[in-house]
Coordinates of C-alpha atoms in Angstrom, one line a residue:
A246 CA 149.3 59.6 21.1
E247 CA 152.7 60.6 22.3
G248 CA 154.0 63.8 20.7
S249 CA 150.4 64.6 19.4
T250 CA 148.0 67.2 20.5
E251 CA 145.0 65.0 19.6
H252 CA 143.1 63.3 22.2
E253 CA 142.6 59.5 22.2
Y254 CA 139.1 58.2 22.8
M255 CA 137.9 54.7 23.8
V256 CA 134.5 53.3 23.7
A257 CA 133.6 50.2 25.8
S258 CA 130.6 48.4 27.2
E259 CA 131.9 48.8 30.8
S260 CA 134.0 51.5 32.5
G261 CA 136.2 48.8 34.0
A262 CA 137.9 48.5 30.6
L263 CA 138.6 52.2 30.4
N264 CA 140.2 52.3 33.8
A265 CA 142.4 49.3 33.0
L266 CA 144.0 51.1 30.0
G267 CA 144.3 54.5 31.8
F268 CA 141.3 56.3 30.1
E269 CA 138.9 58.6 31.9
L270 CA 135.2 58.0 32.0
L271 CA 133.4 60.9 30.4
G272 CA 129.9 59.6 30.3
D273 CA 127.5 57.0 28.9
V274 CA 126.0 56.8 25.3
P275 CA 122.3 57.0 26.0
P276 CA 119.8 54.5 24.2
G277 CA 119.0 55.7 20.7
H278 CA 122.1 57.8 20.4
L279 CA 125.2 57.6 18.1
L280 CA 128.6 58.8 19.3
L281 CA 130.4 60.3 16.4
L282 CA 134.2 60.2 16.6
R283 CA 136.0 62.1 13.8
R284 CA 139.6 62.8 13.5
G285 CA 140.6 66.3 14.4
K286 CA 137.1 67.2 15.6
E287 CA 135.4 67.1 19.0
P288 CA 133.1 63.9 19.6
R289 CA 129.5 64.5 18.9
M290 CA 126.4 62.7 20.2
H291 CA 123.6 62.3 17.7
N292 CA 120.0 61.6 19.0
C293 CA 118.4 59.2 16.5
F294 CA 115.0 59.8 18.0
A295 CA 115.1 63.6 18.3
S296 CA 111.8 63.9 16.3
A297 CA 109.9 61.5 18.6
A298 CA 106.8 63.0 20.1
A299 CA 107.9 62.2 23.7
P300 CA 111.3 61.4 25.2
L301 CA 111.9 57.7 25.6
A302 CA 112.3 56.4 29.1
H303 CA 115.8 55.0 29.9
A304 CA 115.4 51.7 31.7
P305 CA 118.7 49.6 31.9
C306 CA 118.5 45.9 32.3
V307 CA 118.8 44.8 36.0
F308 CA 120.9 41.7 35.0
E309 CA 123.8 44.0 34.1
Y310 CA 124.1 44.9 37.9
V311 CA 123.3 41.4 39.1
Y312 CA 125.6 39.4 36.9
F313 CA 127.0 40.7 33.7
A314 CA 129.1 43.8 34.8
R315 CA 132.3 43.8 36.6
P316 CA 132.1 45.1 40.2
D317 CA 134.5 47.9 39.5
S318 CA 132.3 49.3 36.7
V319 CA 130.1 52.3 36.7
I320 CA 127.0 52.1 34.5
D321 CA 124.7 55.0 34.0
G322 CA 126.4 56.8 36.9
I323 CA 125.7 53.8 39.3
S324 CA 128.4 51.8 41.0
V325 CA 127.9 48.0 40.2
Y326 CA 129.7 47.2 43.5
R327 CA 127.6 49.3 45.7
T328 CA 124.3 47.9 44.2
R329 CA 125.5 44.5 45.0
L330 CA 126.2 45.5 48.6
R331 CA 122.6 46.6 48.8
M332 CA 121.4 43.3 47.3
G333 CA 123.3 41.4 49.9
E334 CA 121.9 43.6 52.7
K335 CA 118.4 43.2 51.5
L336 CA 118.9 39.3 51.1
A337 CA 119.9 39.2 54.8
H338 CA 116.8 41.2 55.8
L339 CA 114.6 38.7 53.9
I340 CA 116.3 35.7 55.7
N341 CA 115.8 37.3 59.1
R342 CA 112.2 38.2 58.2
T343 CA 111.2 34.7 57.0
W344 CA 113.4 32.5 59.1
A345 CA 114.4 34.5 62.4
A346 CA 115.5 31.3 64.1
H347 CA 117.9 30.2 61.4
D348 CA 121.0 27.9 62.2
I349 CA 123.3 29.3 59.6
D350 CA 126.9 29.0 60.7
V351 CA 128.7 30.6 57.8
V352 CA 128.0 32.4 54.5
I353 CA 130.0 31.2 51.4
P354 CA 129.9 32.9 48.0
V355 CA 129.6 31.2 44.6
P356 CA 132.6 33.0 42.9
D357 CA 133.0 35.3 41.5
T358 CA 130.1 37.5 40.8
A359 CA 128.2 36.8 44.2
R360 CA 131.1 37.7 46.4
T361 CA 130.1 41.3 47.0
A362 CA 126.5 40.3 47.8
A363 CA 127.6 37.4 50.1
L364 CA 130.0 39.7 52.0
E365 CA 127.3 42.2 52.9
C366 CA 124.7 39.5 53.6
A367 CA 127.1 37.8 56.1
H368 CA 127.7 41.3 57.7
A369 CA 124.0 42.1 58.0
L370 CA 123.2 38.6 59.4
D371 CA 126.3 38.9 61.8
I372 CA 127.6 35.5 60.7
P373 CA 131.1 34.8 59.5
Y374 CA 132.0 35.2 55.8
R375 CA 134.3 32.6 54.3
E376 CA 135.7 31.7 51.0
G377 CA 134.8 28.1 50.4
F378 CA 135.6 27.5 46.7
M379 CA 138.7 28.2 44.7
K380 CA 138.0 29.1 41.1
N381 CA 139.8 27.9 38.0
R382 CA 140.0 31.1 36.0
Y383 CA 140.5 29.3 32.6
V384 CA 136.9 27.9 32.6
G385 CA 134.3 30.3 31.1
R386 CA 130.9 31.2 32.7
T387 CA 128.7 28.1 32.9
F388 CA 125.5 30.2 32.6
I389 CA 126.1 30.9 28.9
M390 CA 127.4 27.4 27.9
P391 CA 125.0 25.9 25.3
A392 CA 125.2 22.2 26.2
Q393 CA 123.8 20.7 29.5
G394 CA 126.5 18.1 29.7
L395 CA 129.2 20.7 29.2
R396 CA 127.8 22.8 32.0
K397 CA 127.8 20.0 34.4
K398 CA 131.4 19.0 33.5
S399 CA 132.6 22.6 33.6
V400 CA 131.3 23.3 37.1
R401 CA 133.6 20.6 38.6
Q402 CA 136.5 21.9 36.5
K403 CA 135.8 25.5 37.5
L404 CA 135.3 25.2 41.3
S405 CA 137.3 23.4 44.0
P406 CA 135.9 23.3 47.5
I407 CA 138.1 24.1 50.6
A408 CA 136.9 21.4 52.9
S409 CA 137.8 23.0 56.1
E410 CA 135.2 25.8 55.6
F411 CA 132.4 23.2 55.1
A412 CA 133.1 20.4 57.5
G413 CA 130.4 20.2 60.2
R414 CA 128.8 23.4 59.4
N415 CA 125.3 24.7 58.2
V416 CA 126.3 26.7 55.1
L417 CA 124.5 29.5 53.3
L418 CA 125.7 29.5 49.8
V419 CA 125.0 32.9 48.0
D420 CA 124.9 33.1 44.3
D421 CA 124.0 36.0 42.0
S422 CA 121.2 34.1 40.4
I423 CA 119.7 30.7 39.7
V424 CA 118.8 30.0 36.1
R425 CA 118.6 26.4 35.2
G426 CA 119.6 25.1 38.6
T427 CA 122.3 22.9 37.0
T428 CA 125.2 24.8 38.4
S429 CA 123.5 25.2 41.9
S430 CA 122.8 21.4 42.1
Q431 CA 126.5 20.6 41.4
I432 CA 127.8 23.2 43.9
I433 CA 125.4 22.0 46.6
N434 CA 126.6 18.5 46.0
M435 CA 130.2 19.6 46.2
A436 CA 129.5 21.4 49.5
R437 CA 128.0 18.2 51.0
E438 CA 130.9 16.1 49.8
A439 CA 133.2 18.6 51.6
G440 CA 131.4 17.8 54.9
A441 CA 128.6 20.4 55.2
K442 CA 125.8 19.4 57.6
R443 CA 123.1 21.4 55.9
V444 CA 123.3 23.5 52.8
Y445 CA 121.0 26.5 52.2
M446 CA 121.0 28.4 48.8
A447 CA 120.3 32.1 48.4
S448 CA 120.0 34.0 45.1
A449 CA 120.7 37.7 44.9
A450 CA 118.3 37.9 42.1
P451 CA 114.5 36.9 42.0
P452 CA 113.2 33.7 40.5
V453 CA 114.0 33.6 36.7
R454 CA 110.8 32.2 35.1
Y455 CA 110.8 33.6 31.6
P456 CA 113.5 33.9 28.7
N457 CA 114.8 37.4 28.2
V458 CA 113.8 38.9 24.9
Y459 CA 116.6 41.4 24.5
G460 CA 119.4 39.3 23.3
I461 CA 120.6 37.6 26.5
D462 CA 121.5 33.9 25.9
M463 CA 118.7 32.5 28.2
P464 CA 117.1 29.0 27.8
T465 CA 113.5 28.3 27.1
S466 CA 111.0 28.5 29.9
A467 CA 111.0 24.8 30.3
E468 CA 114.6 24.7 31.1
L469 CA 114.4 27.5 33.8
L470 CA 114.2 26.0 37.3
A471 CA 111.8 28.6 38.8
S472 CA 109.4 28.3 35.9
R473 CA 108.3 24.9 37.2
Y474 CA 107.4 26.1 40.7
S475 CA 105.3 28.8 42.3
D476 CA 106.3 30.8 45.3
E477 CA 104.5 28.5 47.5
Q478 CA 106.6 25.6 46.2
M479 CA 110.0 26.8 47.4
D480 CA 110.6 23.6 49.4
E481 CA 110.0 21.4 46.4
M482 CA 112.4 23.5 44.3
A483 CA 115.0 23.2 47.0
R484 CA 114.7 19.4 46.9
E485 CA 115.2 19.4 43.2
I486 CA 118.6 21.0 43.5
G487 CA 119.5 19.2 46.7
A488 CA 119.3 22.2 49.2
D489 CA 117.8 22.1 52.6
R490 CA 116.3 25.5 52.0
I491 CA 116.2 28.2 49.2
F492 CA 115.9 32.0 49.3
Y493 CA 115.3 34.3 46.5
Q494 CA 115.7 38.1 46.5
E495 CA 112.3 39.8 46.1
L496 CA 111.9 41.8 42.8
D497 CA 111.0 45.1 44.7
D498 CA 114.2 44.7 46.8
L499 CA 116.3 44.1 43.7
R500 CA 114.9 47.3 42.0
A501 CA 115.4 49.2 45.3
S502 CA 119.1 48.0 45.5
I503 CA 119.8 49.7 42.2
L504 CA 117.5 52.7 42.3
E505 CA 118.4 53.7 45.8
E506 CA 122.2 53.6 44.8
A507 CA 121.2 55.6 41.7
A508 CA 119.6 58.3 43.9
A509 CA 122.5 58.3 46.3
Q510 CA 125.0 58.9 43.5
G511 CA 122.8 61.5 41.6
S512 CA 122.1 59.3 38.7
S513 CA 119.0 60.2 36.5
I514 CA 118.0 56.5 36.3
R515 CA 114.4 56.2 37.6
G516 CA 113.2 52.8 36.0
L517 CA 114.6 49.4 35.2
D518 CA 113.9 46.7 32.8
C519 CA 113.1 43.5 34.7
S520 CA 112.0 41.1 31.9

């Protein structure tokens, strides 16, 4: 505080919040630890599992890097932005590997989280990147909305297409993930209404087939789009959401996107939770 010799400390789930308020990132609170902040004393970290027979492996959730975290955040010493660049690059390699003679004219992100991956995907494919949707920032994230009807209504309120970027083009839409398929179906329909000839859908995350057991507000398996289809049924899945073709990031490539960046930045993270 002003006029005081005491330090001010701030604790947040993401480093982006610290930066916004002028605080310096000192480090992360490891799993199983308590951070003790006491007036007039230096902060102290307490290991609640110090007596454990073997050290517990630290495996952060991949969805933090795919979706939840802000791109300007650093989690466990790993830049979220740079992991998403790698996701986009690997997604482009998958498209070239599985559909070398593609007819994609333009890459358009589903705002906001997918922008970084879409940008690098377009660069790696050597295809123009364009912003095709304007986002209403006063509508929340549709993924975590509890009611199906509310999600459908909110997508239309949330995104407005820029018709000039769709008209007469074969469009690759890139999203961070596809969960229920509700949002994707609505967005694909909006792209067609804006004049797109063909609409392809690409997910920076692998198929989500099971609910997450660690507190993320995910639906039951029956509600998850990918749970109803095998890897050999991608054409049927694409038809359900109205896409001409669908691409999913491979799990090994998603892991590599994060762990390669971890190694490049000197992070100690060697494993990830992919449930």
